[in-house]
Short mmCIF file of C-alpha atoms in Angstrom, two decimals:
data_model
loop_
_atom_site.label_atom_id
_atom_site.label_comp_id
_atom_site.label_asym_id
_atom_site.label_seq_id
_atom_site.Cartn_x
_atom_site.Cartn_y
_atom_site.Cartn_z
CA MET A 1 -0.36 0.20 -0.17
CA ALA A 2 1.48 3.61 -1.06
CA THR A 3 1.52 6.17 1.73
CA GLU A 4 -0.37 9.47 1.11
CA VAL A 5 1.16 12.83 1.80
CA PHE A 6 -0.67 16.18 1.88
CA ALA A 7 0.91 18.85 0.86
CA ASP A 8 -0.48 22.61 0.62
CA THR A 9 2.46 23.19 -1.48
CA VAL A 10 5.93 22.75 -2.95
CA GLY A 11 7.65 24.76 -0.67
CA ARG A 12 11.55 24.82 -2.24
CA ALA A 13 13.30 22.56 -5.60
CA GLU A 14 16.38 22.86 -6.68
CA PHE A 15 19.11 21.01 -7.85
CA ALA A 16 22.15 19.67 -6.03
CA ALA A 17 24.52 17.08 -5.86
CA GLY A 18 22.97 15.53 -9.11
CA MET A 19 20.01 14.82 -7.76
CA ILE A 20 16.56 17.23 -7.90
CA ARG A 21 14.93 17.96 -4.21
CA ILE A 22 11.56 19.20 -3.98
CA GLU A 23 10.59 20.14 -1.08
CA LEU A 24 6.79 19.15 0.06
CA ALA A 25 5.08 22.28 2.68
CA SER A 26 2.17 22.54 4.73
CA ILE A 27 0.81 25.89 5.64
CA GLU A 28 0.57 25.68 9.33
CA PRO A 29 -1.43 28.24 10.96
CA GLY A 30 0.17 30.73 13.19
CA GLU A 31 -0.64 31.83 16.94
CA GLU A 32 -3.50 34.71 17.03
CA GLY A 33 -2.37 37.95 15.07
CA ALA A 34 0.89 35.51 13.79
CA ALA A 35 0.76 34.92 10.01
CA ALA A 36 1.25 31.21 8.99
CA SER A 37 4.23 29.78 7.74
CA MET A 38 5.21 26.93 5.24
CA VAL A 39 6.27 24.29 7.27
CA VAL A 40 8.19 21.49 4.69
CA ARG A 41 6.22 17.83 5.42
CA GLN A 42 8.55 15.20 3.20
CA ARG A 43 11.06 15.80 1.38
CA VAL A 44 11.09 13.67 -2.74
CA ILE A 45 14.98 12.83 -4.37
CA MET A 46 14.99 11.99 -7.80
CA PRO A 47 17.99 12.14 -11.00
CA ILE A 48 16.96 14.15 -13.47
CA ASP A 49 15.03 11.91 -16.31
CA GLY A 50 12.80 11.04 -13.18
CA PHE A 51 11.53 14.61 -12.76
CA LEU A 52 11.44 15.40 -16.18
CA SER A 53 8.99 11.90 -16.39
CA ALA A 54 7.36 13.52 -13.59
CA LEU A 55 7.33 16.88 -15.04
CA GLY A 56 5.16 15.54 -18.55
CA THR A 57 3.15 13.67 -16.74
CA LEU A 58 1.97 16.73 -14.27
CA ASN A 59 2.08 18.74 -17.73
CA GLY A 60 -0.43 16.01 -19.43
CA LEU A 61 -3.05 16.33 -15.67
CA ALA A 62 -2.33 20.58 -16.00
CA GLU A 63 -3.84 20.13 -19.34
CA LYS A 64 -6.88 17.61 -18.91
CA LEU A 65 -7.69 20.05 -15.61
CA ALA A 66 -7.89 23.14 -18.70
CA GLU A 67 -9.57 21.23 -20.86
CA ALA A 68 -12.11 20.12 -17.53
CA GLY A 69 -12.54 23.79 -17.03
CA VAL A 70 -10.85 23.09 -13.72
CA ILE A 71 -8.44 25.43 -13.81
CA ARG A 72 -7.27 27.94 -16.05
CA ARG A 73 -4.31 29.06 -17.86
CA ALA A 74 -3.27 32.62 -18.45
CA ALA A 75 -1.36 33.41 -20.95
CA PRO A 76 1.86 33.34 -21.42
CA ALA A 77 4.03 36.98 -20.43
CA ALA A 78 5.48 39.05 -23.02
CA THR A 79 8.87 38.68 -21.39
CA GLY A 80 9.44 34.78 -23.45
CA THR A 81 8.93 33.38 -20.24
CA THR A 82 8.01 29.50 -20.40
CA ALA A 83 6.04 29.76 -17.11
CA THR A 84 2.66 29.27 -16.86
CA VAL A 85 0.17 30.96 -14.49
CA VAL A 86 -2.86 28.35 -13.39
CA THR A 87 -6.13 29.95 -11.92
CA PRO A 88 -8.68 27.40 -10.31
CA THR A 89 -11.83 28.40 -11.67
CA ALA A 90 -14.42 26.63 -8.79
CA PRO A 91 -13.76 25.02 -5.67
CA VAL A 92 -12.37 21.69 -7.26
CA ALA A 93 -13.62 18.14 -5.90
CA ASP A 94 -11.23 14.83 -5.45
CA SER A 95 -12.27 12.40 -8.99
CA ARG A 96 -11.97 9.75 -6.77
CA SER A 97 -14.80 10.65 -3.81
CA GLY A 98 -16.54 13.38 -4.86
CA ALA A 99 -15.41 15.47 -1.78
CA ARG A 100 -13.12 18.51 -1.53
CA PRO A 101 -10.00 17.31 -0.65
CA GLN A 102 -8.35 18.48 3.07
CA SER A 103 -5.37 18.59 4.90
CA PRO A 104 -5.63 15.90 7.79
CA ASN A 105 -2.80 18.30 9.59
CA PHE A 106 -5.31 20.59 11.04
CA GLY A 107 -8.10 19.30 12.86
#
């Protein structure tokens, strides 16, 4: 059985010592009046070819989400960068259960 890990975002991704290192992070609410902070929950370390394969898989998923109207892709910036901004168009539900994802980090 595979272990599931919830992450709100990728905290940091870098290339070091010949490997891609990706930190999965969650938002930790601050005490009353304090700002929320990002907490690293887990790290994924993979070779470049594994990262490129994963990137292709994630880009394919992003295309399917855009086609389904779940996200909206912004037009590429005039600066010549290849970054694409995506925006959820509605609350996202889990395709298996129909439930909105919820972090197990909060009760």
